[in-house]
Short mmCIF file of C-alpha atoms in Angstrom, two decimals:
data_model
loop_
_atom_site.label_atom_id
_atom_site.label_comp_id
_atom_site.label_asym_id
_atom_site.label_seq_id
_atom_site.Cartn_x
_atom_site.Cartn_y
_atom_site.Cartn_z
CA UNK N 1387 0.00 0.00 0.00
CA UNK N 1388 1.61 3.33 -1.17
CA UNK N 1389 1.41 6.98 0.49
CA UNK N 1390 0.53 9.62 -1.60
CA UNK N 1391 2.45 12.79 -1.59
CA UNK N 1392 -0.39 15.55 -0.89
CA UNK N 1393 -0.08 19.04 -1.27
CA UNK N 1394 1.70 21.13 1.12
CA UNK N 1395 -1.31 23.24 2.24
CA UNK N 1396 -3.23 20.73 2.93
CA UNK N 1397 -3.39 18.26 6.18
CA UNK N 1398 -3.73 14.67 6.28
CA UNK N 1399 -2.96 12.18 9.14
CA UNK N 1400 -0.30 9.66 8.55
CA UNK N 1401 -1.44 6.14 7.23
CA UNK N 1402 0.27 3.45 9.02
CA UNK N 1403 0.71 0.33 7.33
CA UNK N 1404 0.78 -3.07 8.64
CA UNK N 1405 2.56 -5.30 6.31
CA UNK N 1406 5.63 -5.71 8.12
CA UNK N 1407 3.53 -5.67 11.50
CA UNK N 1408 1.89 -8.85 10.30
CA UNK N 1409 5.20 -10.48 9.15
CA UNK N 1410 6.55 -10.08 12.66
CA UNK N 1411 3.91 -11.71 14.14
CA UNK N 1412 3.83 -14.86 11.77
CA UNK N 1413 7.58 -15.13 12.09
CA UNK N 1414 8.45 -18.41 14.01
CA UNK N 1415 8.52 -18.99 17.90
CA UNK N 1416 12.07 -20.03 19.37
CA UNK N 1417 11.77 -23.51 20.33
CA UNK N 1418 14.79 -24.68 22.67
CA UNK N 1419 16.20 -28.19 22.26
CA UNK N 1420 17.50 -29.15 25.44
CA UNK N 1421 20.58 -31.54 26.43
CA UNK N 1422 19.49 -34.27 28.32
CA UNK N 1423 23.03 -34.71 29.80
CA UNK N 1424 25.14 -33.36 31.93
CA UNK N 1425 27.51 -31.38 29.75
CA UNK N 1426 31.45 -31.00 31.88
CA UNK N 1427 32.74 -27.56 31.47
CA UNK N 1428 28.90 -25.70 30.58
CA UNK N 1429 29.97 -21.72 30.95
CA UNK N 1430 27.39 -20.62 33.84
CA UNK N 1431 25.67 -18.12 31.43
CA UNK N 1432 24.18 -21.05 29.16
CA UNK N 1433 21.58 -22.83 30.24
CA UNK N 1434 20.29 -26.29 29.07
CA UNK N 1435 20.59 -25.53 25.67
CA UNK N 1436 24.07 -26.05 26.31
CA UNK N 1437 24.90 -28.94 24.29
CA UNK N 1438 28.81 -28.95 24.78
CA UNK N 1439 31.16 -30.51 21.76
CA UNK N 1440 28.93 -31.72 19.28
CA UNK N 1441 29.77 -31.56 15.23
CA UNK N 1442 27.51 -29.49 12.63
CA UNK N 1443 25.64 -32.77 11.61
CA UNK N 1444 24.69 -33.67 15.09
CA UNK N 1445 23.35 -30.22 15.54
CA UNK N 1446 21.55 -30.29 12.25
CA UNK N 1447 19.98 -33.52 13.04
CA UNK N 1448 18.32 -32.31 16.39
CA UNK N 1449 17.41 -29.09 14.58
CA UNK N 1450 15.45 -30.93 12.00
CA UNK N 1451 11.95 -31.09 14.52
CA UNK N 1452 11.01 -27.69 13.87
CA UNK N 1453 11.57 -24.15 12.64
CA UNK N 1454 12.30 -21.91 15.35
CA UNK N 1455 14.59 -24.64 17.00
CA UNK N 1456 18.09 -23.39 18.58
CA UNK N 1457 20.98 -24.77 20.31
CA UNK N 1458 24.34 -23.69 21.52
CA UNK N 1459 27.65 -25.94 20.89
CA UNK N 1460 31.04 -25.57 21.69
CA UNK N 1461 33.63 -25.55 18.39
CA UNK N 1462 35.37 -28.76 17.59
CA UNK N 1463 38.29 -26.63 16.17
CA UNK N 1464 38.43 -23.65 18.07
CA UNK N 1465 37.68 -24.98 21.66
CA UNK N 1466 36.60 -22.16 23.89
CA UNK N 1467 34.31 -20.47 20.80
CA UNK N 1468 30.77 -21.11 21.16
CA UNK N 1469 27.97 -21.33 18.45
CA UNK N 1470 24.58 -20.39 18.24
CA UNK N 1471 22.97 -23.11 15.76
CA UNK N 1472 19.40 -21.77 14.66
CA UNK N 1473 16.34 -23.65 12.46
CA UNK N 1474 15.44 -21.21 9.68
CA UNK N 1475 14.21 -22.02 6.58
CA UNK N 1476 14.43 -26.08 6.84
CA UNK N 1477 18.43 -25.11 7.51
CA UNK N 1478 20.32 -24.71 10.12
CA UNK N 1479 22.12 -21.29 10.58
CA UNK N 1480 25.57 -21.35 12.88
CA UNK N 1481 26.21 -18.11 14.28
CA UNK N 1482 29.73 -17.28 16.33
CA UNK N 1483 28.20 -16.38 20.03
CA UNK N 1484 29.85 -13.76 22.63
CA UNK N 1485 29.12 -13.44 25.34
CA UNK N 1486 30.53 -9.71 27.83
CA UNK N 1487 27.83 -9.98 30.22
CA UNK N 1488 24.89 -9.80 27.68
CA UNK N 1489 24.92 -12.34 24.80
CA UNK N 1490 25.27 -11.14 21.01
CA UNK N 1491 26.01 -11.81 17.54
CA UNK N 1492 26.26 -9.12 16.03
CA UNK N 1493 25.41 -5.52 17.17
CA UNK N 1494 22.46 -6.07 19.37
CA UNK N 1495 23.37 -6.99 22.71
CA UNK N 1496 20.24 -9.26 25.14
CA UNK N 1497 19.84 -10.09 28.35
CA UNK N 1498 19.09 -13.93 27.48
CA UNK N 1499 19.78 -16.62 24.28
CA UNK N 1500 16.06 -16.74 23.98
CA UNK N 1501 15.17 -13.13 23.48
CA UNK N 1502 18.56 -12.74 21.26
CA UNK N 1503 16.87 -15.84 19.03
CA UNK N 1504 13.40 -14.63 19.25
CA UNK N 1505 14.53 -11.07 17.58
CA UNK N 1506 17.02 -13.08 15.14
CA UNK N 1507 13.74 -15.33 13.83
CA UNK N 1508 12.23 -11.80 13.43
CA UNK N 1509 14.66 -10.57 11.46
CA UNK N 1510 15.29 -13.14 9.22
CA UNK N 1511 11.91 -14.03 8.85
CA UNK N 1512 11.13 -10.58 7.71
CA UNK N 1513 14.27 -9.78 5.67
CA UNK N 1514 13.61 -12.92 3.86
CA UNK N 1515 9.57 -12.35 2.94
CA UNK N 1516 10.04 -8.90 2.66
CA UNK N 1517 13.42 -8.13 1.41
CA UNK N 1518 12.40 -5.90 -1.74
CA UNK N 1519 9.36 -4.22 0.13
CA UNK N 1520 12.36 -2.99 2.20
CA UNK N 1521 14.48 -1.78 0.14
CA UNK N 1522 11.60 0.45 -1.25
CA UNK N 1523 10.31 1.64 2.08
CA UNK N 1524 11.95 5.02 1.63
CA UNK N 1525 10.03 5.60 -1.38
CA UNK N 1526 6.66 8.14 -0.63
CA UNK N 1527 7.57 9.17 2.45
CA UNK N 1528 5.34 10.67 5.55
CA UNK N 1529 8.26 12.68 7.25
CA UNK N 1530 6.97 15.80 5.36
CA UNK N 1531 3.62 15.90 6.25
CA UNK N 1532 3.65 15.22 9.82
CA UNK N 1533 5.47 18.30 10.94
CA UNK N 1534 9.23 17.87 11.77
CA UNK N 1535 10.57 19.35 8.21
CA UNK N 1536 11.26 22.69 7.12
CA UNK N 1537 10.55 24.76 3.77
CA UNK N 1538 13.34 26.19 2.17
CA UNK N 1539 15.68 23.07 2.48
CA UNK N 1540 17.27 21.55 0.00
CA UNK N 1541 16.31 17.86 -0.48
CA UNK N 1542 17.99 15.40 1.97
CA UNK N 1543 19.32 13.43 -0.47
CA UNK N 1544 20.77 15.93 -2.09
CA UNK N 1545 23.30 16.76 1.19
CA UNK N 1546 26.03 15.78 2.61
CA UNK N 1547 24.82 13.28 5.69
CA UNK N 1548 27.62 12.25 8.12
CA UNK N 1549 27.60 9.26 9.76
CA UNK N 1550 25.35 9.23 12.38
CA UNK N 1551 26.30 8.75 16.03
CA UNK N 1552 25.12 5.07 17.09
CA UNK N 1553 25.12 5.09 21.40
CA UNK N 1554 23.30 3.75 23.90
CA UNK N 1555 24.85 6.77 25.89
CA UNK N 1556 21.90 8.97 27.32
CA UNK N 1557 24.55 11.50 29.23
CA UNK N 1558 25.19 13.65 26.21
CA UNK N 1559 21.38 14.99 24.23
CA UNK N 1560 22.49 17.51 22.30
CA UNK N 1561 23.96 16.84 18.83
CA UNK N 1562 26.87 20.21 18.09
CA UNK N 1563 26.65 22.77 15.21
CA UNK N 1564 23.09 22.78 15.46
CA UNK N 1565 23.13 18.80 14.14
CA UNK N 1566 20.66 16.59 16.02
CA UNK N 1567 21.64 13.03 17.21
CA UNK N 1568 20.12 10.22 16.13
CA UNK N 1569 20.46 7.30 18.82
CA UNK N 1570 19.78 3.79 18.70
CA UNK N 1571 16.56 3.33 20.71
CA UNK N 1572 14.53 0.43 22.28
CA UNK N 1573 11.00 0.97 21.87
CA UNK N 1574 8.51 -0.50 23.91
CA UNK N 1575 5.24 -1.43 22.33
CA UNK N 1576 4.69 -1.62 18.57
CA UNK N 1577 5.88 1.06 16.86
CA UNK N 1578 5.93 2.88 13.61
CA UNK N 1579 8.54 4.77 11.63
CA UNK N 1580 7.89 7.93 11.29
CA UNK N 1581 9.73 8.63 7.68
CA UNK N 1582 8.34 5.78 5.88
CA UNK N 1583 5.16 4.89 8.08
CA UNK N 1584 6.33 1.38 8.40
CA UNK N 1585 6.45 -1.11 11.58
CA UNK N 1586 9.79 -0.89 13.71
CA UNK N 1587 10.62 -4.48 13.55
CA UNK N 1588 12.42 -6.72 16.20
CA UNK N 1589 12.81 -7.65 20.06
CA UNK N 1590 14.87 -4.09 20.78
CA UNK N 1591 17.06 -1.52 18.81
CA UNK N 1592 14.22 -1.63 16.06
CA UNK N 1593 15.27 1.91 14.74
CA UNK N 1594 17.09 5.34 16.22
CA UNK N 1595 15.51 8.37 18.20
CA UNK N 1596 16.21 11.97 17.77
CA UNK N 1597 17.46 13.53 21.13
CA UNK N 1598 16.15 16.99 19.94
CA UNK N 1599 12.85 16.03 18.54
CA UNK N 1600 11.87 12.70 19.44
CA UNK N 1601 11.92 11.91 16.08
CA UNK N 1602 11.55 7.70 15.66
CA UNK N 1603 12.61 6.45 12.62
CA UNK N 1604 14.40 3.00 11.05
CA UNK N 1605 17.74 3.09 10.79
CA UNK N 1606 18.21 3.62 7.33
CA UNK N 1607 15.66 5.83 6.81
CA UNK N 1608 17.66 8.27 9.23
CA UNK N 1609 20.09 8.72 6.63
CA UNK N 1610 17.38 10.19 4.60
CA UNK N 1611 16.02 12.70 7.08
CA UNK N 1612 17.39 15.79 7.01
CA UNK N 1613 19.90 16.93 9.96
CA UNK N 1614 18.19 19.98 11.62
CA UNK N 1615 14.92 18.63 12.81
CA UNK N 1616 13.25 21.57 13.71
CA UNK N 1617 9.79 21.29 13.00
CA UNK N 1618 8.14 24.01 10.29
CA UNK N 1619 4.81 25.58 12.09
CA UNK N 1620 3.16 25.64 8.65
CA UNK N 1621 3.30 21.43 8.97
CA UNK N 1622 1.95 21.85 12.16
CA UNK N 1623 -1.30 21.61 10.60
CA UNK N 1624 -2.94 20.64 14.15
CA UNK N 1625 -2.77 20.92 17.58
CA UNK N 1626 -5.17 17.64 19.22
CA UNK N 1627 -2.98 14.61 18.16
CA UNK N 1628 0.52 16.40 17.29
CA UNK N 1629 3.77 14.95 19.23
CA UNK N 1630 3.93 17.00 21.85
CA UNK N 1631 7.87 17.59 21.43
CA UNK N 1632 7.11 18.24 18.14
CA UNK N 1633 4.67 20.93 18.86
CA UNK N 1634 6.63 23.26 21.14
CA UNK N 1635 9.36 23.13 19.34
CA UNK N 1636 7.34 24.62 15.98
CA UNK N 1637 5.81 26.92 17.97
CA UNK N 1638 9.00 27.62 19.74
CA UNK N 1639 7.11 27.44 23.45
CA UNK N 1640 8.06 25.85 26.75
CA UNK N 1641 4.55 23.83 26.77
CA UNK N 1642 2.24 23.52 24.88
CA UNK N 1643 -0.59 26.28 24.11
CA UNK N 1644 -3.33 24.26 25.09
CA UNK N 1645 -2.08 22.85 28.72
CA UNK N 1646 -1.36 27.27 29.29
CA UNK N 1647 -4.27 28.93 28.31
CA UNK N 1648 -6.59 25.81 29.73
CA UNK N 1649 -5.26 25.57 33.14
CA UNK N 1650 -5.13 29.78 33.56
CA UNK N 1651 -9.20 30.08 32.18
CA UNK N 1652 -9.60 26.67 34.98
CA UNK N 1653 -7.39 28.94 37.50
CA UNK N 1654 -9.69 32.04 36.87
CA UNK N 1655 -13.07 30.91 37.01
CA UNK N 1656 -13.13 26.91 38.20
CA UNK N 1657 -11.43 26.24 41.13
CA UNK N 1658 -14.27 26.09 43.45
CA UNK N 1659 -16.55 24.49 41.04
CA UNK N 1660 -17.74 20.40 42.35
CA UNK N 1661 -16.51 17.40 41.19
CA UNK N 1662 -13.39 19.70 38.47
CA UNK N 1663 -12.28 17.80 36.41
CA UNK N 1664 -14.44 14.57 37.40
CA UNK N 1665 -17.63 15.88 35.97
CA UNK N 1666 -17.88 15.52 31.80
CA UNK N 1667 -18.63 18.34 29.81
CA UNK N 1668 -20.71 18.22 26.93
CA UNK N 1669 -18.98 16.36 24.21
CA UNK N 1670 -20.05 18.49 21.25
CA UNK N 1671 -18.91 21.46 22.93
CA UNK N 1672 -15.63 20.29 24.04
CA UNK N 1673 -15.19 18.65 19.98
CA UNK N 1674 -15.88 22.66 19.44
CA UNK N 1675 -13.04 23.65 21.61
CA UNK N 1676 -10.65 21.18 20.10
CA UNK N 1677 -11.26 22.16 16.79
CA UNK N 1678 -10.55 26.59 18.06
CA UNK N 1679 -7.33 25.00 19.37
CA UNK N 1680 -6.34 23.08 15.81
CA UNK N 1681 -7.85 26.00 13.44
CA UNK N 1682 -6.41 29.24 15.87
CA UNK N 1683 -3.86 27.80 18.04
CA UNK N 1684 -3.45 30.51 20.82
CA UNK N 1685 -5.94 32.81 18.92
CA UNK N 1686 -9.15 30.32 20.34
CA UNK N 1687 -11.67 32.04 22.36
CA UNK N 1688 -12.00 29.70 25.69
CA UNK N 1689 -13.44 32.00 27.61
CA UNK N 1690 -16.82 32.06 29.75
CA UNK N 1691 -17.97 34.45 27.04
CA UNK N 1692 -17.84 31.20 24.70
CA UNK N 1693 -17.72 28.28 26.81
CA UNK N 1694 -19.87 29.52 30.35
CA UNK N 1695 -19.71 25.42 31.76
CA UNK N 1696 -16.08 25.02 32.94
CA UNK N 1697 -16.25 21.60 32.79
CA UNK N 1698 -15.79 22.24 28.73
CA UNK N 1699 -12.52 23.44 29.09
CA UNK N 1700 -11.76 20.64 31.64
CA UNK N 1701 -12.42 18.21 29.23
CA UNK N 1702 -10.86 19.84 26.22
CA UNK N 1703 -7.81 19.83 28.52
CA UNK N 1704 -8.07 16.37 29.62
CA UNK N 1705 -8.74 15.17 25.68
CA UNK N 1706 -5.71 17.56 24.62
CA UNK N 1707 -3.40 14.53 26.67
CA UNK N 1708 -5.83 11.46 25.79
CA UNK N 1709 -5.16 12.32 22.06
CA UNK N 1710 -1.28 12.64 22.33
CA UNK N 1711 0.19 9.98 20.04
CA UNK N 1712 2.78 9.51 22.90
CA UNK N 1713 1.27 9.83 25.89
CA UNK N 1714 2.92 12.83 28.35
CA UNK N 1715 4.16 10.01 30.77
CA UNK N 1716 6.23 8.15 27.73
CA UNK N 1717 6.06 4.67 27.07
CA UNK N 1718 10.16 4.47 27.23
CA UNK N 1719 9.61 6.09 30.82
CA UNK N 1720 6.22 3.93 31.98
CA UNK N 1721 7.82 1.12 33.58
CA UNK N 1722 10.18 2.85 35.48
CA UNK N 1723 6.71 5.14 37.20
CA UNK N 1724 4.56 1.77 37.72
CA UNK N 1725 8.24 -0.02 39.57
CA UNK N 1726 7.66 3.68 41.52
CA UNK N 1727 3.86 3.07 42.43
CA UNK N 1728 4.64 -0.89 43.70
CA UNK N 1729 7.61 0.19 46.56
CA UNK N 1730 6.48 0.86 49.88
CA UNK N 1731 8.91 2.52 51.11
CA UNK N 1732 8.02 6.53 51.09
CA UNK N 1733 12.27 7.34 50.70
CA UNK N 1734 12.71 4.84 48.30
CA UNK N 1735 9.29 5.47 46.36
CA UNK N 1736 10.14 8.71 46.09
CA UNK N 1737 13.84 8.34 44.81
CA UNK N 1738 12.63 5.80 41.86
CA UNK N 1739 9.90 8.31 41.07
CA UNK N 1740 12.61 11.08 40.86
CA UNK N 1741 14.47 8.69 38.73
CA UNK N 1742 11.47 8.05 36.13
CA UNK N 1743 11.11 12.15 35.58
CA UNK N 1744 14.85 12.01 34.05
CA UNK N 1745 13.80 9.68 31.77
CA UNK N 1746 10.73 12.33 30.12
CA UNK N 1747 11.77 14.13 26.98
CA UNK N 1748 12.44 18.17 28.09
CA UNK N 1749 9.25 19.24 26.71
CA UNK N 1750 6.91 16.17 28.36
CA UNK N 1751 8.79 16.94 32.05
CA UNK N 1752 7.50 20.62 31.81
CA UNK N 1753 4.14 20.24 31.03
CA UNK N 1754 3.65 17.49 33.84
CA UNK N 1755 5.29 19.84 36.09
CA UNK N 1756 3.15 22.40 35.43
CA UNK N 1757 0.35 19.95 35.27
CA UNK N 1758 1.16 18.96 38.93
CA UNK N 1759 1.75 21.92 39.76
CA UNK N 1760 -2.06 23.27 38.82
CA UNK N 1761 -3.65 20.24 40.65
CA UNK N 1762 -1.98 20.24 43.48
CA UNK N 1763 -3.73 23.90 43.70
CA UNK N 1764 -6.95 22.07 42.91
CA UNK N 1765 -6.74 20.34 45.67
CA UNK N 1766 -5.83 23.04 48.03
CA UNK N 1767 -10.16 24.41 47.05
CA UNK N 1768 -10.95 20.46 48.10
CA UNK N 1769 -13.59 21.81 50.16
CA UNK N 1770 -15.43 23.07 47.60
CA UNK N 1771 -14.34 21.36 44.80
CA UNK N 1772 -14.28 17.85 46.73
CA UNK N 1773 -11.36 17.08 44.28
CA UNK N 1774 -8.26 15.66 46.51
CA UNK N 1775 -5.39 13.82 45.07
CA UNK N 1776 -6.53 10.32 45.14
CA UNK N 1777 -9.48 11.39 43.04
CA UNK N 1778 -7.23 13.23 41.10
CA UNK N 1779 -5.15 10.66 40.42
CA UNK N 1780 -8.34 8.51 39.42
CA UNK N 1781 -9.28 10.86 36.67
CA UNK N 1782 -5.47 11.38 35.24
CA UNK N 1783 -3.97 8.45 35.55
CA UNK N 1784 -5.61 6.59 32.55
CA UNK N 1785 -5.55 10.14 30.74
CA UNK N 1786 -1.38 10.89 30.70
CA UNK N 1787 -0.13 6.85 31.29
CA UNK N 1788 -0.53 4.44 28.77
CA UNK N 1789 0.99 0.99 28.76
CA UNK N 1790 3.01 -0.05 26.45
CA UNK N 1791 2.34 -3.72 27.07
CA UNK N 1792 -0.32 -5.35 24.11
CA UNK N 1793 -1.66 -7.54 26.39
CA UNK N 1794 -5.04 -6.04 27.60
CA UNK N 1795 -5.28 -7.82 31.12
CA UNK N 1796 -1.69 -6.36 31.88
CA UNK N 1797 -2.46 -2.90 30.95
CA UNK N 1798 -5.18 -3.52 32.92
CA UNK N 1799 -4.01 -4.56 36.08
CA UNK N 1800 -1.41 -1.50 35.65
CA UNK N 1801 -4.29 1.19 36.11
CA UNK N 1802 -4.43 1.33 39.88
CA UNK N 1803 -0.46 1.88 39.39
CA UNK N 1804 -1.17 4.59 37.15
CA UNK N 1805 -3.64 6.13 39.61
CA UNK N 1806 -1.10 5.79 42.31
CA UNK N 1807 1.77 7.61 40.63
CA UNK N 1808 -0.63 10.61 39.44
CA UNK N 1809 -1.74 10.92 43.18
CA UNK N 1810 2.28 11.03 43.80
CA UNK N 1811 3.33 13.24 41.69
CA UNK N 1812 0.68 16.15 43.11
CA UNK N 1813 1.40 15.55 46.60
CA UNK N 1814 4.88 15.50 46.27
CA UNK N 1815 5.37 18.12 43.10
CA UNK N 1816 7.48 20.29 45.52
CA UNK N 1817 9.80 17.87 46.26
CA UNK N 1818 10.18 16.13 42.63
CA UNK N 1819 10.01 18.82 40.36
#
């Protein structure tokens, strides 16, 4: 399924394709063949898999049950070596192991032989069914039309690109010369590349992350997307559903427009009001407030002139962070807040919690500081508003957490977590931020 290229002036969401979605999830399951005997000299990170000195043909012939199926064997000729021999396409595939306290093959580095095997299958399963729909991924790309690009550029493939920086080194964010650096990057949760609008394949490292923008792309479509990533406000068709990163830095602002001018009209007029921001406003109304934000950006009229029912605004607010295609608590930085939520000791709570801010974007860390910052004034009207931070944390938690986790009864055993850390964050926003 191709993108069309649509005309600058005009707005269209992103369609994400599935295609190499689909092949990831029909790619085959590791199966581990085990060694029923006790194997002298079996390094302590190996497991049963372990099958010690055994020749090519001996491997090949316990491979032969299934695809998927993976052992490890020790070299005949180069005692000492170890190799990973791996079922894929009715062959077997030897691959020279390491091991420097995570296990690799190449550049990926896992915590385990069966998540190292699990992303290989992936990758070869995909490479191999997909292998020219690949190599034209970079063909009709989205990048344009989403809001990171600017006008008067010449085309990236007509410049210069220099190598870019591959590190799993968060310390230094900043790229120099006014270059931004593209990183390697985990991603939790399906994900899709945001140059080509294809599925980030694998287990982990499935593509590379801009440190300025946020920016999540495949690897080799990064060498196609253009060094200063500075987003072009005339891209910035919207404001509901843009990356929020992507938003303040177009419309060169600390947070975004929305989170300001809804929390001061809230501030002005709606403090005292029952049940703020637990009550729903009428839906139509709060679709009409959205759509001042999108078409006038700070220019929309939210005022009781327009919109007398605070509880509009409220909910325009509270749909402004439900829409966010990453939600303001990221999905890199959600399991580090729900480890938070599960300690019981207050110090130690707090410390992890402190921890899991560092790992927000710039831009997302703001607005939930100022976010915290307005509800833990909220609650200081709690006896006329009879909004405290447990119930605040009830409303909000679902609204800026998100798990990353597919698996619908996970996510939704996480949601009292989520609560927790919401009702956290505004007691302690002092302290924290």
């Amino acid at each position: 399924m191709a993108l069309t290229l649509f005309d600058t002036d005009e707005y269209r969401p992103p369609v994400w394709k599935s295609y190499l979605y689909q092949l990831q999830q029909e790619a085959p399951h590791p199966r581990r063949i085990t060694c029923t005997n006790e194997v002298e000299n079996r390094p302590k990170y190996y497991g049963r898999e372990f099958h010690g000195m055994i020749s090519r043909e001996a491997a090949d012939q316990l491979l032969s049950v299934a695809e998927g199926s993976y052992l490890i064997r020790e070299s005949q000729r180069q005692p000492g070596t170890y190799t990973l021999a791996l079922r894929f396409g009715s062959q077997t595939r030897n691959f020279r192991l390491y091991y420097d306290g995570k296990h690799f093959v190449g550049e990926k580095r896992f915590e385990s032989i069966h998540d190292l095997v699990t992303d290989g299958l992936i990758t070869l399963y995909i490479e191999t069914k997909a292998a020219e729909y690949i190599a034209k991924m970079t063909i009709n790309p989205i990048y344009e039309h989403i809001g990171y690009t600017t006008l008067n550029r010449e085309p990236a493939y007509q410049k210069h690109m220099p190598v870019l920086k591959e590190t799993l080194d968060e310390k230094d964010s900043t790229g120099q010369d006014g270059v931004s650096e593209k990183r390697v990057h985990t991603f939790r949760g399906p994900h899709w590349c945001e140059y080509c609008a294809n599925f980030m394949w694998g287990l982990i490292a499935q593509g590379v992350k801009c440190a300025d923008c946020g920016l999540n792309v495949h690897k080799q479509c990064s060498k196609m997307v253009p060094n200063d990533c500075k987003p072009d406000l005339k891209h910035v068709k919207k404001v509901y559903s843009c990356d929020l990163t992507t938003l303040v830095k177009a419309r060169t602002t600390k947070r975004p427009m929305v989170v300001d001018m809804c929390i001061r009209e809230i501030e002005a007029r709606g403090l005292n009001s029952e049940g703020l921001y637990r009550v729903s406003g009428f839906s139509d109304l709060i679709e009409d407030v959205k759509m001042a934000f999108d078409r006038d950006g700070e220019k929309a009229d939210i005022s009781v002139n327009m919109y007398e029912d605070i509880n509009i605004i409220t909910g325009a607010l509270k749909l402004y962070f439900r829409d966010l295609p990453i939600p303001l608590i990221t999905y890199d930085a959600y399991p580090k807040f729900i480890e938070s939520a599960k300690i019981m000791d207050p110090d130690e709570q707090l410390e992890t919690l402190h921890e899991a801010l560092k790992l927000l974007p710039p831009a997302h860390c703001e607005t939930l500081r100022y976010l915290m910052a307005h509800l833990k004034r909220v609650t200081l009207h709690e006896k006329e508003n009879l909004m405290n931070a447990e119930n605040l944390g009830i409303v909000f938690g679902p609204t800026l957490m998100r798990s990353p986790e597919l698996d619908a009864m996970a996510a939704l055993n996480d949601i009292r977590y989520q609560r927790l850390v919401v009702e956290l964050l505004i007691k302690n926003e002092d302290i924290l931020f």
